[in-house]
Amino acid sequence: MRCTPGHIFLTGEVDASGQHRFAPIASILRDDGTLVERDATIIRARTGAKLGQANDALVSVVYRDQSIADQAAPERRTLVRAGIPLPSVIIKDTLAPAQSLAQHLADHGITPLADGRLRTPDGTIHDACNWPEGATPFDTHEARNWIVQANGVPYCPPWIRDLVAEDETEGLRVVSALSA
């Protein structure tokens, strides 16, 4: 589907009267909002993940930026949606198949909780999981769409943050090119 930032879509959010509301796609994307598809399925606009499914679950991850001159970088915490693609890793001299964090957690019997914490098969609750060493959740453009918060602050990928919807351009004027 192609549209402009000002196109209006039916969102998955409901107003006080219980009705779904309409909003410009730029606003929906900035707010990590949802869309209602033709078949009434509600999906996350940034990712296409179905609301309430494993890929849409929140997961708190910790990582370290690349260290500089052998100095340990500070630990950072980020809240992501579980469908975020993990970086490729080499296991026993073999490149492991690409997978999402949701697949990795499921393969290990780990359940994301509503607040981003995780429950392991033995019932232990963990505040976060480690992101693969030597990488960050911000390393690829696709992965950034799955990030919800960075260090406790709402996160919006630059490509979305910089969108301008028509209703946001009041006072903006287009000037034709001047002839030489």
Short mmCIF file of C-alpha atoms in Angstrom, two decimals:
data_model
loop_
_atom_site.label_atom_id
_atom_site.label_comp_id
_atom_site.label_asym_id
_atom_site.label_seq_id
_atom_site.Cartn_x
_atom_site.Cartn_y
_atom_site.Cartn_z
CA MET A 1 0.00 0.00 0.00
CA ARG A 2 1.21 3.50 -0.79
CA CYS A 3 -0.07 6.66 0.83
CA THR A 4 1.05 10.12 1.86
CA PRO A 5 1.73 11.06 5.51
CA GLY A 6 -1.60 12.89 5.68
CA HIS A 7 -3.79 9.96 4.57
CA ILE A 8 -6.41 9.15 7.21
CA PHE A 9 -6.80 5.57 8.46
CA LEU A 10 -9.08 3.76 10.89
CA THR A 11 -7.08 3.05 14.04
CA GLY A 12 -7.39 0.27 16.59
CA GLU A 13 -7.76 2.85 19.36
CA VAL A 14 -11.27 3.62 20.58
CA ASP A 15 -12.68 6.90 21.88
CA ALA A 16 -14.83 7.43 24.99
CA SER A 17 -17.96 6.32 23.10
CA GLY A 18 -16.34 3.00 22.15
CA GLN A 19 -15.88 3.93 18.49
CA HIS A 20 -12.63 3.42 16.62
CA ARG A 21 -11.08 6.75 15.67
CA PHE A 22 -9.51 7.97 12.43
CA ALA A 23 -6.06 9.59 12.30
CA PRO A 24 -3.35 10.53 9.78
CA ILE A 25 -0.90 7.68 9.15
CA ALA A 26 2.01 9.93 10.22
CA SER A 27 0.44 10.34 13.69
CA ILE A 28 -0.37 6.64 13.98
CA LEU A 29 3.22 5.69 13.13
CA ARG A 30 4.73 8.25 15.54
CA ASP A 31 2.54 6.98 18.40
CA ASP A 32 3.35 3.29 17.73
CA GLY A 33 -0.37 3.04 17.02
CA THR A 34 -2.54 0.47 15.31
CA LEU A 35 -4.59 0.11 12.13
CA VAL A 36 -7.77 -1.81 11.43
CA GLU A 37 -7.42 -4.01 8.35
CA ARG A 38 -10.21 -4.76 5.89
CA ASP A 39 -11.05 -8.02 7.74
CA ALA A 40 -11.22 -6.10 11.09
CA THR A 41 -7.85 -7.47 12.26
CA ILE A 42 -5.93 -4.89 14.28
CA ILE A 43 -2.22 -4.60 13.47
CA ARG A 44 0.67 -2.48 14.73
CA ALA A 45 1.24 0.18 12.03
CA ARG A 46 5.06 0.27 12.28
CA THR A 47 5.54 -3.49 12.14
CA GLY A 48 2.45 -5.21 10.75
CA ALA A 49 2.33 -7.45 13.85
CA LYS A 50 -1.16 -8.52 14.90
CA LEU A 51 -2.20 -6.92 18.17
CA GLY A 52 -1.95 -9.34 21.09
CA GLN A 53 0.18 -11.89 19.22
CA ALA A 54 3.70 -13.01 20.18
CA ASN A 55 5.46 -10.58 17.80
CA ASP A 56 3.60 -7.62 19.36
CA ALA A 57 4.56 -8.43 22.98
CA LEU A 58 6.78 -5.96 24.81
CA VAL A 59 10.22 -7.17 25.90
CA SER A 60 12.83 -5.24 27.86
CA VAL A 61 16.35 -5.80 26.51
CA VAL A 62 19.74 -4.63 27.73
CA TYR A 63 22.78 -4.05 25.55
CA ARG A 64 26.06 -2.20 25.50
CA ASP A 65 27.25 0.13 22.76
CA GLN A 66 30.54 -0.84 21.16
CA SER A 67 33.33 -0.20 23.64
CA ILE A 68 35.92 2.43 22.77
CA ALA A 69 39.60 1.80 23.55
CA ASP A 70 38.75 -1.26 25.67
CA GLN A 71 36.59 0.79 28.05
CA ALA A 72 33.36 -0.92 29.03
CA ALA A 73 30.37 0.92 27.62
CA PRO A 74 27.47 1.59 30.00
CA GLU A 75 24.55 -0.82 29.96
CA ARG A 76 21.47 0.53 28.17
CA ARG A 77 17.87 -0.64 28.47
CA THR A 78 15.39 -0.59 25.61
CA LEU A 79 11.77 -1.73 25.34
CA VAL A 80 11.09 -3.50 22.05
CA ARG A 81 8.32 -5.52 20.46
CA ALA A 82 9.20 -9.22 20.38
CA GLY A 83 9.03 -9.45 16.58
CA ILE A 84 12.28 -7.47 16.30
CA PRO A 85 14.78 -9.30 14.09
CA LEU A 86 17.84 -10.55 15.95
CA PRO A 87 21.26 -10.04 14.40
CA SER A 88 22.81 -13.07 12.72
CA VAL A 89 25.08 -15.06 15.02
CA ILE A 90 27.67 -17.75 14.41
CA ILE A 91 27.26 -20.93 16.46
CA LYS A 92 29.93 -23.62 16.15
CA ASP A 93 31.36 -22.03 12.98
CA THR A 94 27.91 -21.98 11.35
CA LEU A 95 25.76 -18.93 10.67
CA ALA A 96 22.53 -19.50 12.60
CA PRO A 97 19.29 -18.88 10.68
CA ALA A 98 17.80 -15.42 11.13
CA GLN A 99 14.99 -15.26 13.64
CA SER A 100 13.00 -12.78 15.68
CA LEU A 101 13.33 -12.26 19.41
CA ALA A 102 9.83 -13.81 19.76
CA GLN A 103 11.03 -17.02 18.05
CA HIS A 104 14.16 -17.13 20.21
CA LEU A 105 12.17 -16.70 23.43
CA ALA A 106 9.61 -19.34 22.40
CA ASP A 107 12.40 -21.80 21.50
CA HIS A 108 13.68 -21.44 25.07
CA GLY A 109 10.26 -21.56 26.78
CA ILE A 110 10.47 -17.92 27.89
CA THR A 111 7.21 -15.98 28.20
CA PRO A 112 7.04 -12.17 27.85
CA LEU A 113 4.86 -10.51 30.49
CA ALA A 114 2.67 -7.46 29.84
CA ASP A 115 5.20 -5.09 31.49
CA GLY A 116 8.16 -6.25 29.34
CA ARG A 117 9.64 -8.59 31.94
CA LEU A 118 10.15 -12.29 31.18
CA ARG A 119 9.20 -15.57 32.85
CA THR A 120 11.53 -18.55 32.38
CA PRO A 121 10.27 -22.16 32.42
CA ASP A 122 11.20 -22.52 36.13
CA GLY A 123 8.87 -19.59 36.97
CA THR A 124 11.62 -17.05 37.64
CA ILE A 125 10.79 -13.48 36.57
CA HIS A 126 13.59 -11.50 34.89
CA ASP A 127 13.60 -7.72 34.31
CA ALA A 128 15.16 -8.00 30.84
CA CYS A 129 17.07 -10.21 28.44
CA ASN A 130 20.47 -9.50 26.92
CA TRP A 131 20.73 -8.38 23.31
CA PRO A 132 23.39 -10.37 21.40
CA GLU A 133 26.88 -9.15 22.26
CA GLY A 134 28.51 -6.81 19.76
CA ALA A 135 25.18 -5.52 18.43
CA THR A 136 22.39 -3.14 19.47
CA PRO A 137 18.66 -3.05 18.64
CA PHE A 138 19.40 0.16 16.67
CA ASP A 139 21.79 -1.45 14.18
CA THR A 140 19.31 -1.85 11.29
CA HIS A 141 16.52 0.33 9.94
CA GLU A 142 14.03 -2.56 10.10
CA ALA A 143 14.83 -3.28 13.74
CA ARG A 144 14.23 0.37 14.72
CA ASN A 145 10.55 0.03 13.76
CA TRP A 146 10.15 -2.49 16.62
CA ILE A 147 11.65 -0.22 19.32
CA VAL A 148 9.12 1.41 21.67
CA GLN A 149 11.33 3.07 24.31
CA ALA A 150 15.03 3.84 24.63
CA ASN A 151 16.32 4.42 28.16
CA GLY A 152 12.77 5.05 29.42
CA VAL A 153 11.89 7.64 26.74
CA PRO A 154 9.39 6.91 23.92
CA TYR A 155 11.28 6.13 20.70
CA CYS A 156 10.28 6.99 17.15
CA PRO A 157 12.51 6.02 14.21
CA PRO A 158 13.90 9.06 12.33
CA TRP A 159 12.11 8.16 9.09
CA ILE A 160 8.77 8.35 10.94
CA ARG A 161 9.63 11.29 13.21
CA ASP A 162 10.39 13.45 10.17
CA LEU A 163 7.11 12.75 8.32
CA VAL A 164 4.88 15.79 7.93
CA ALA A 165 1.14 15.33 7.48
CA GLU A 166 -0.80 17.94 5.50
CA ASP A 167 -2.62 19.15 8.61
CA GLU A 168 0.79 19.83 10.21
CA THR A 169 2.00 22.16 7.45
CA GLU A 170 -0.16 25.19 8.16
CA GLY A 171 1.84 28.25 7.20
CA LEU A 172 4.18 26.26 4.95
CA ARG A 173 4.24 27.65 1.42
CA VAL A 174 5.57 26.08 -1.78
CA VAL A 175 7.74 28.42 -3.84
CA SER A 176 8.34 27.71 -7.50
CA ALA A 177 11.95 27.54 -8.68
CA LEU A 178 13.41 30.87 -9.68
CA SER A 179 14.56 31.15 -13.28
CA ALA A 180 18.26 31.84 -13.80
#
